[in-house]
Coordinates of C-alpha atoms in Angstrom, one line a residue:
Chain A
M1 CA 0.0 0.0 0.0
A2 CA 1.3 3.4 -0.9
K3 CA 1.8 6.0 1.8
P4 CA -0.6 8.9 2.0
K5 CA 0.9 12.3 1.3
L6 CA -1.7 13.9 3.5
A7 CA -3.7 12.2 6.2
L8 CA -6.3 13.8 8.6
I9 CA -7.2 11.6 11.5
P10 CA -9.3 13.8 13.8
A11 CA -7.6 13.6 17.2
T12 CA -6.9 17.1 18.4
I13 CA -9.0 20.1 19.6
G14 CA -7.7 23.5 18.7
D15 CA -8.0 26.4 16.4
K16 CA -6.6 24.3 13.6
V17 CA -7.6 20.8 12.4
Y18 CA -4.2 19.1 12.6
S19 CA -3.3 16.5 10.0
I20 CA -1.0 13.6 11.0
L21 CA 0.7 13.8 7.6
P22 CA 2.6 15.7 6.4
S23 CA 4.3 16.1 9.7
N24 CA 5.5 19.7 8.9
G25 CA 2.0 21.1 9.3
V26 CA 1.4 22.0 5.7
G27 CA -1.6 19.6 5.7
D28 CA -3.3 21.3 8.7
F29 CA -6.7 22.9 8.0
D30 CA -7.6 26.4 9.0
F31 CA -10.6 26.2 11.2
N32 CA -13.1 28.8 12.4
R33 CA -16.3 29.0 14.4
G34 CA -17.0 32.3 16.1
S35 CA -19.1 31.0 18.9
E36 CA -19.2 28.3 21.6
A37 CA -20.7 24.9 20.7
T38 CA -21.1 21.5 22.3
R39 CA -19.9 18.0 21.4
I40 CA -20.2 14.5 22.7
N41 CA -16.9 13.8 24.5
A42 CA -15.0 10.6 25.1
Q43 CA -17.1 9.8 28.1
G44 CA -20.3 10.2 26.1
L45 CA -21.2 13.4 27.9
I46 CA -22.3 16.6 26.2
E47 CA -19.5 19.2 26.7
K48 CA -19.0 22.8 25.9
V49 CA -16.3 23.7 23.3
S50 CA -14.9 27.2 23.3
S51 CA -15.3 29.6 20.4
G52 CA -12.8 29.0 17.7
E53 CA -12.0 25.4 18.7
N54 CA -12.9 22.5 16.5
R55 CA -15.0 19.6 17.7
L56 CA -14.0 16.0 18.1
N57 CA -17.3 14.3 18.4
Y58 CA -17.8 10.7 19.6
S59 CA -20.5 8.5 18.2
L60 CA -22.9 6.8 20.5
L61 CA -24.3 3.4 19.8
D62 CA -27.0 2.1 22.3
G63 CA -26.0 5.0 24.6
E64 CA -22.3 4.2 24.7
V65 CA -19.3 5.7 22.9
V66 CA -18.0 3.6 20.1
G67 CA -14.8 4.0 18.1
C68 CA -12.8 7.0 17.4
P69 CA -14.0 10.6 17.2
S70 CA -14.9 12.4 14.0
L71 CA -14.5 16.0 13.1
L72 CA -18.0 17.6 13.4
L73 CA -18.8 20.5 11.1
E74 CA -22.2 22.0 11.3
P75 CA -24.2 25.0 9.9
Q76 CA -25.3 28.0 11.9
R77 CA -28.3 27.3 14.1
T78 CA -30.1 29.2 16.8
N79 CA -31.9 27.7 19.8
L80 CA -35.1 29.7 19.9
L81 CA -36.2 28.3 23.2
Q82 CA -35.3 30.2 26.4
Y83 CA -34.2 28.3 29.5
S84 CA -33.3 25.2 27.8
E85 CA -32.1 23.6 31.0
Q86 CA -34.4 25.4 33.6
L87 CA -37.8 24.3 32.4
S88 CA -39.5 25.7 35.5
N89 CA -39.1 29.1 33.8
W90 CA -41.2 28.1 30.8
T91 CA -44.2 30.4 30.5
N92 CA -46.8 27.8 30.0
I93 CA -46.9 25.0 32.6
Q94 CA -50.3 23.2 32.7
N95 CA -51.2 20.4 35.1
V96 CA -47.6 19.6 35.9
T97 CA -45.1 20.9 38.4
V98 CA -41.5 21.4 37.4
S99 CA -38.4 21.0 39.7
D100 CA -35.1 22.1 38.2
N101 CA -31.7 20.5 39.1
D102 CA -33.3 17.3 40.1
I103 CA -31.1 14.6 38.4
I104 CA -27.9 14.2 36.5
S105 CA -28.4 15.3 32.9
P106 CA -26.5 14.2 29.7
D107 CA -23.9 16.8 30.4
G108 CA -23.0 14.9 33.6
T109 CA -24.2 17.6 36.1
Q110 CA -27.3 17.7 38.3
N111 CA -29.2 20.2 36.2
A112 CA -32.1 18.2 34.6
S113 CA -35.7 19.0 35.5
K114 CA -38.3 16.7 37.0
V115 CA -41.8 17.1 35.4
N116 CA -44.5 15.8 37.7
E117 CA -48.2 15.4 37.0
T118 CA -51.0 16.9 39.0
T119 CA -54.2 15.0 39.5
S120 CA -56.1 17.0 37.0
N121 CA -58.0 15.0 34.4
S122 CA -56.6 16.8 31.5
I123 CA -53.4 17.3 29.3
H124 CA -50.2 17.4 31.4
R125 CA -47.8 19.6 29.6
L126 CA -45.4 22.6 29.4
F127 CA -44.5 24.7 26.5
L128 CA -43.0 27.8 24.9
N129 CA -44.4 29.4 21.8
P130 CA -41.9 31.7 20.2
T131 CA -42.7 33.5 17.0
V132 CA -40.5 32.1 14.2
T133 CA -39.8 32.7 10.5
S134 CA -42.0 30.8 8.1
A135 CA -39.6 27.8 7.5
K136 CA -38.9 24.3 8.5
H137 CA -38.1 23.9 12.2
T138 CA -36.9 21.1 14.4
Y139 CA -37.9 20.7 18.1
S140 CA -35.7 18.4 20.3
I141 CA -35.4 17.6 23.9
F142 CA -33.5 15.1 26.1
L143 CA -35.9 13.0 28.1
K144 CA -35.6 10.2 30.6
K145 CA -38.4 8.0 32.0
G146 CA -39.5 8.3 35.6
T147 CA -42.7 6.7 36.7
R148 CA -44.1 7.6 33.3
S149 CA -42.4 6.4 30.2
W150 CA -44.6 7.8 27.4
V151 CA -44.4 11.4 26.2
Y152 CA -45.4 13.4 23.2
L153 CA -43.9 16.4 21.5
R154 CA -46.1 18.8 19.6
L155 CA -44.7 21.0 16.8
D156 CA -47.2 22.5 14.4
G157 CA -46.8 22.9 10.6
A158 CA -49.4 22.4 8.0
Q159 CA -52.0 21.8 10.7
S160 CA -52.4 22.6 14.4
E161 CA -52.1 19.9 17.0
Q162 CA -49.3 17.9 15.3
R163 CA -48.1 15.4 17.9
T164 CA -45.6 12.5 17.9
W165 CA -45.3 10.0 20.8
F166 CA -42.1 8.5 22.3
D167 CA -41.6 5.4 24.4
L168 CA -38.8 6.2 26.9
E169 CA -38.9 2.7 28.3
N170 CA -37.9 1.0 25.0
G171 CA -36.4 4.0 23.2
V172 CA -38.7 3.8 20.2
L173 CA -41.2 6.0 18.4
G174 CA -44.9 5.7 19.0
N175 CA -47.5 7.3 16.7
V176 CA -45.7 9.8 14.4
N177 CA -47.6 12.7 13.0
S178 CA -47.8 12.6 9.2
D179 CA -46.2 16.1 9.0
H180 CA -43.4 15.1 11.3
I181 CA -40.0 13.5 10.8
A182 CA -39.2 12.0 14.2
S183 CA -36.2 10.4 15.8
I184 CA -35.2 9.0 19.2
E185 CA -31.5 8.7 20.0
N186 CA -30.0 6.9 23.0
F187 CA -27.6 9.1 25.0
G188 CA -27.1 6.5 27.8
N189 CA -28.0 6.4 31.4
G190 CA -31.7 6.3 30.4
W191 CA -31.6 9.5 28.5
Y192 CA -33.0 9.9 24.9
R193 CA -32.9 12.8 22.6
C194 CA -36.3 13.0 21.1
S195 CA -36.9 15.2 18.1
V196 CA -39.5 16.2 15.5
S197 CA -39.0 18.1 12.3
I198 CA -41.6 19.5 10.0
A199 CA -41.9 17.2 7.0
G200 CA -43.9 19.3 4.6
T201 CA -43.6 22.8 3.1
T202 CA -46.4 24.5 4.9
Y203 CA -45.2 26.3 8.0
D204 CA -46.6 27.9 11.2
T205 CA -44.9 30.9 12.6
T206 CA -46.1 30.1 16.1
P207 CA -45.4 26.3 15.9
L208 CA -45.4 25.7 19.7
A209 CA -42.9 23.5 21.4
I210 CA -44.9 21.3 23.7
L211 CA -43.7 18.5 25.9
A212 CA -46.5 16.4 27.5
L213 CA -46.6 13.3 29.6
S214 CA -48.8 10.4 28.5
T215 CA -50.0 7.1 29.8
E216 CA -49.4 5.2 26.6
N217 CA -49.1 5.7 22.8
N218 CA -51.5 8.2 21.4
V219 CA -53.2 9.2 24.7
L220 CA -53.7 12.9 25.1
S221 CA -55.7 13.6 28.2
Y222 CA -56.1 11.6 31.4
A223 CA -56.3 11.8 35.2
G224 CA -52.8 12.4 36.4
G225 CA -51.0 11.2 39.5
T226 CA -48.8 13.1 41.9
D227 CA -46.4 10.1 41.8
K228 CA -46.1 10.2 38.0
Y229 CA -43.2 12.0 36.4
I230 CA -40.5 12.1 33.8
Y231 CA -37.1 14.0 33.5
A232 CA -36.3 16.6 30.9
W233 CA -33.3 18.7 29.9
G234 CA -31.8 20.5 26.9
A235 CA -34.8 21.7 24.9
M236 CA -34.1 23.2 21.5
L237 CA -36.1 24.7 18.7
E238 CA -34.1 25.5 15.6
E239 CA -34.8 26.5 12.1
G240 CA -33.8 23.6 9.9
S241 CA -34.9 20.2 8.7
Y242 CA -32.8 18.1 11.2
P243 CA -31.5 18.4 14.7
T244 CA -28.0 19.6 15.3
S245 CA -25.8 19.6 18.3
Y246 CA -27.3 21.0 21.5
I247 CA -27.2 24.8 22.2
K248 CA -27.7 25.9 25.8
T249 CA -29.9 28.9 26.5
T250 CA -31.0 30.9 29.5
S251 CA -33.0 34.1 29.1
A252 CA -32.5 34.6 25.4
A253 CA -32.0 32.7 22.2
V254 CA -28.4 31.6 21.5
T255 CA -26.7 31.1 18.1
R256 CA -24.0 28.7 17.2
V257 CA -22.4 30.1 14.0
A258 CA -21.3 28.0 11.1
E259 CA -18.0 26.3 11.0
T260 CA -15.4 26.5 8.3
C261 CA -12.5 24.2 7.7
N262 CA -10.3 24.8 4.7
G263 CA -6.8 25.4 3.3
S264 CA -5.0 22.1 3.8
G265 CA -1.8 21.5 1.7
D266 CA 0.0 23.4 -1.0
A267 CA 1.2 23.0 -4.5
D268 CA 4.0 20.7 -3.4
T269 CA 1.5 18.4 -1.5
F270 CA -0.7 17.6 -4.5
N271 CA 0.2 16.0 -7.8
D272 CA -1.6 17.4 -10.8
S273 CA -0.8 14.3 -12.9
E274 CA -2.2 11.6 -10.7
G275 CA -3.5 10.8 -7.3
V276 CA -6.3 9.6 -5.0
L277 CA -8.5 11.6 -2.7
M278 CA -10.2 9.5 -0.1
V279 CA -12.8 10.6 2.5
D280 CA -14.4 8.5 5.2
A281 CA -17.4 10.6 6.4
S282 CA -21.1 10.9 6.9
F283 CA -23.3 13.9 5.9
L284 CA -25.5 15.5 8.5
S285 CA -28.6 15.3 6.3
D286 CA -29.9 14.1 3.0
D287 CA -31.4 17.5 2.4
L288 CA -30.5 17.6 -1.3
T289 CA -28.1 20.6 -0.7
L290 CA -24.7 20.8 -2.4
R291 CA -22.0 20.1 0.2
Y292 CA -18.6 20.1 -1.3
I293 CA -15.2 18.6 -0.3
T294 CA -12.8 19.9 -3.0
L295 CA -9.2 19.6 -4.0
N296 CA -8.7 22.7 -6.0
S297 CA -6.4 25.3 -7.5
S298 CA -7.8 28.1 -5.3
N299 CA -10.1 29.0 -8.2
T300 CA -13.0 27.2 -9.8
A301 CA -11.1 26.4 -13.1
N302 CA -9.4 23.3 -11.7
R303 CA -11.1 21.2 -9.1
I304 CA -11.9 17.7 -7.9
I305 CA -15.2 17.6 -6.2
L306 CA -16.7 15.0 -3.8
A307 CA -20.3 15.9 -2.9
P308 CA -23.9 14.8 -2.6
T309 CA -26.2 15.8 -5.4
T310 CA -29.8 17.1 -5.5
T311 CA -31.0 13.4 -5.8
S312 CA -31.7 11.6 -2.5
N313 CA -28.7 9.7 -1.2
Q314 CA -26.6 10.2 -4.3
I315 CA -23.0 11.2 -4.2
R316 CA -20.8 12.2 -7.1
C317 CA -17.2 13.0 -8.0
Q318 CA -16.3 15.5 -10.6
L319 CA -13.0 16.7 -12.1
I320 CA -12.7 20.0 -13.8
S321 CA -9.6 20.9 -15.8
S322 CA -9.1 24.5 -17.1
S323 CA -12.8 25.2 -16.6
V324 CA -13.9 22.2 -18.7
P325 CA -15.6 19.3 -16.8
Q326 CA -13.7 16.1 -17.7
V327 CA -15.2 13.4 -15.5
E328 CA -18.4 13.2 -13.5
L329 CA -19.4 9.9 -11.8
F330 CA -22.4 9.2 -9.6
H331 CA -23.4 6.6 -7.1
T332 CA -26.4 6.1 -4.8
V333 CA -25.8 4.8 -1.3
Q334 CA -28.4 3.6 1.2
D335 CA -28.1 6.6 3.4
I336 CA -25.6 9.4 3.2
K337 CA -26.0 10.0 6.9
D338 CA -24.2 6.7 7.4
N339 CA -20.4 6.6 7.3
I340 CA -19.2 6.3 3.7
K341 CA -15.7 5.5 2.4
I342 CA -15.3 7.3 -0.9
A343 CA -12.2 7.4 -3.1
F344 CA -11.6 9.1 -6.4
K345 CA -8.6 8.2 -8.5
Y346 CA -7.4 10.5 -11.2
K347 CA -4.8 10.2 -14.0
N348 CA -5.0 11.2 -17.6
N349 CA -7.6 8.9 -19.3
D350 CA -7.9 6.8 -16.1
F351 CA -10.4 7.9 -13.6
A352 CA -12.3 5.7 -11.0
F353 CA -14.8 6.2 -8.3
W354 CA -14.8 3.8 -5.4
V355 CA -17.4 3.6 -2.6
N356 CA -17.3 1.3 0.4
G357 CA -15.0 -1.2 -1.2
F358 CA -16.5 -1.3 -4.7
E359 CA -15.6 0.4 -7.9
V360 CA -18.8 2.2 -8.8
G361 CA -17.7 4.2 -11.9
T362 CA -14.9 4.7 -14.3
D363 CA -14.0 7.1 -17.1
N364 CA -11.2 6.4 -19.5
S365 CA -11.2 9.8 -21.2
G366 CA -10.1 13.1 -19.9
T367 CA -7.2 15.2 -18.6
T368 CA -6.4 16.1 -15.1
S369 CA -6.7 19.4 -13.2
I370 CA -3.7 21.7 -13.0
G371 CA -2.4 23.9 -10.2
L372 CA -4.0 21.9 -7.4
N373 CA -2.9 23.6 -4.1
S374 CA -5.7 23.4 -1.5
L375 CA -7.9 20.8 0.1
D376 CA -11.1 22.3 1.5
F377 CA -14.2 21.2 3.3
S378 CA -16.1 23.5 0.9
N379 CA -16.2 24.6 -2.7
V380 CA -13.5 27.2 -3.7
G381 CA -13.8 30.3 -1.5
G382 CA -15.9 28.6 1.2
A383 CA -19.1 28.2 -0.8
Q384 CA -21.2 25.1 -0.4
P385 CA -19.5 24.0 2.8
F386 CA -19.5 20.4 3.8
Y387 CA -21.4 19.6 7.0
G388 CA -21.0 16.2 8.5
N389 CA -18.7 13.9 10.5
T390 CA -15.3 13.1 9.1
K391 CA -13.6 10.0 10.3
Q392 CA -10.5 10.3 8.1
L393 CA -9.3 12.0 5.0
Q394 CA -6.3 10.8 2.9
Y395 CA -4.6 12.1 -0.2
F396 CA -2.2 10.0 -2.2
D397 CA 0.0 11.6 -4.9
T398 CA 0.0 8.4 -7.0
A399 CA -2.9 6.6 -8.7
L400 CA -3.4 3.5 -6.5
S401 CA -4.1 0.1 -7.9
D402 CA -7.6 -1.4 -7.8
T403 CA -6.5 -3.7 -5.0
E404 CA -5.2 -0.7 -3.0
L405 CA -8.4 1.3 -3.6
E406 CA -10.6 -1.7 -2.6
Q407 CA -8.5 -2.0 0.6
L408 CA -8.6 1.8 1.2
T409 CA -12.4 2.0 1.0
S410 CA -13.2 -1.3 2.9
W411 CA -13.5 -2.3 6.5
D412 CA -11.4 -5.0 8.0
S413 CA -14.3 -7.0 9.4
F414 CA -18.1 -7.1 9.4
R415 CA -18.0 -5.9 13.0
D416 CA -15.9 -2.8 12.1
M417 CA -18.3 -2.0 9.2
A418 CA -21.4 -2.3 11.4
Q419 CA -19.8 -0.3 14.2
A420 CA -18.7 2.5 11.8
Q421 CA -22.2 2.8 10.5
L422 CA -23.6 2.6 14.1
Y423 CA -25.6 -0.6 13.6
S424 CA -26.3 -2.8 16.5
I425 CA -25.4 -6.4 15.9
Q426 CA -28.2 -8.5 17.5
Chain B
M1 CA 5.0 -13.5 10.7
S2 CA 7.3 -12.3 13.5
W3 CA 7.7 -8.7 14.4
G4 CA 11.2 -8.7 12.9
E5 CA 9.9 -10.0 9.6
I6 CA 7.2 -7.4 9.6
Y7 CA 9.7 -4.8 10.4
N8 CA 12.0 -5.9 7.7
T9 CA 9.5 -6.3 4.9
S10 CA 7.1 -3.3 5.4
W11 CA 7.7 0.1 4.0
W12 CA 7.5 1.6 7.4
G13 CA 10.0 -0.7 8.9
V14 CA 12.3 0.1 6.0
A15 CA 11.5 3.8 6.5
I16 CA 12.6 3.6 10.1
D17 CA 15.8 1.8 9.2
T18 CA 16.6 4.2 6.5
A19 CA 15.7 7.3 8.5
S20 CA 17.8 6.0 11.5
S21 CA 20.8 5.6 9.3
L22 CA 20.3 9.1 8.0
G23 CA 19.8 10.5 11.5
T24 CA 16.3 11.7 10.7
K25 CA 12.8 10.7 11.8
P26 CA 10.6 8.8 9.4
D27 CA 7.7 11.1 8.4
F28 CA 4.9 8.7 9.0
F29 CA 5.7 7.8 12.6
S30 CA 6.9 11.2 13.6
G31 CA 3.6 12.6 12.3
Q32 CA 1.8 11.8 15.6
F33 CA 4.6 13.4 17.6
T34 CA 4.7 16.6 15.6
M35 CA 0.9 16.8 15.6
D36 CA 1.1 16.7 19.3
V37 CA 3.7 19.4 19.4
R38 CA 1.8 21.6 16.9
S39 CA -1.6 21.2 18.5
G40 CA -0.5 21.3 22.2
G41 CA -2.2 18.0 22.8
V42 CA -3.7 15.0 21.0
E43 CA -6.9 13.8 22.7
A44 CA -7.4 10.6 20.7
K45 CA -3.8 9.2 20.8
K46 CA -5.0 5.6 20.6
C47 CA -7.0 6.4 17.5
V48 CA -4.0 7.8 15.8
A49 CA -1.8 4.9 17.0
D50 CA -4.4 2.4 15.8
W51 CA -4.7 4.1 12.4
T52 CA -1.0 4.2 12.0
H53 CA -0.6 0.6 13.1
E54 CA -3.5 -0.6 10.9
T55 CA -2.4 1.3 7.9
A56 CA 1.1 0.0 8.2
L57 CA 0.0 -3.6 8.7
K58 CA -2.2 -3.5 5.7
D59 CA 0.9 -3.1 3.7
L60 CA 1.8 -6.7 4.5
N61 CA -1.3 -8.1 2.9
N62 CA -0.2 -7.0 -0.6

């Protein structure tokens, strides 16, 4: 196997994203995020990361950290809900009592709220109702069962009263509203992050963000019990079609600004004549938005692009030489939110696209790009930034053999492959 | 295959030998060290070590 000229294995936190190769630092990426953010740390806890520092994010499988961290790059998001961790401050509390700082939360401190029913024969709920822009929104909250294990979240879109139920005993969805995309993610220690996103394209500018207890799936109203409760922490309402990393609020909305990660390598790092660009990453969303990783000449005339397309779960590689597209190859994967190993080999009249151990496309005609001098998690100039989790990135300055490319884009075992894609093996 | 055989037949083993004779550090293995120095601390050292080890060992399969 040839030796990579540049290798990024996310392993450090700092104001750069440090590449292991080359060892002189030329391969380091310039990183920026002008606000605080949070990540899942090596202990599986949600942890604050200072402004300007990149995030090593650890994946959770069945509530436990698995494998090595990835570099998390996310778009700008604002948590529109005040008092995300002090739910007793919410302005609408109906037929429940809320006690803050009652139990250890997913950040490892005792700051989660206990939400206790009253005996009223009614709906047992609390909510905020901020006015938002007319756009897709996502409502998420961390929940843990107490003596109740069913809850529902309400977020209105095309209609009012759009509810989705969650089973906190088994960590599964109950009845999902037809205008909701819902998820439940195990954060360990009994905590689940439950989320609902608006599915359609009709929006409500006062969508509500309701958390309600329930006796079972699809039950709305009932006689409560003073010994019936759940735990809640980390509520978040954000504009967007999918949940992103948690943003803490107190008395006002808080914004986490977008991250940028560009500028790795130089003209000596990259070979214009031949090479391989390999990325092992997952995208945050299959939202049909162009999200580029490019090896480029600091202008759009010469570029190698790895990116999803506007077709669901489709990825492509493209090579442009002197402003003329030479090669464009496509492949559809099962889910671009799963980890994917992609490699693109380039050499005059010899181009190949490899995905997860298989050659999925070739082109035997075309010339290579010239003046390659920068590897970016974006298009040239920072446009169409990549948002996702990157496990590794490698660049080789020679065209690898098919055997090497198969090896480079494969896993060593079924277990490694399943774990990388966060599948439980039953 | 023994460690000595792995060392003698892999490119990284040769790289270490060659670099030692030249009084320099092989780029691949010093990568982790210099990243540590540049960054002020590598959090996931085991991940880097595993990747280095795995990538190096894969060479033997070809």
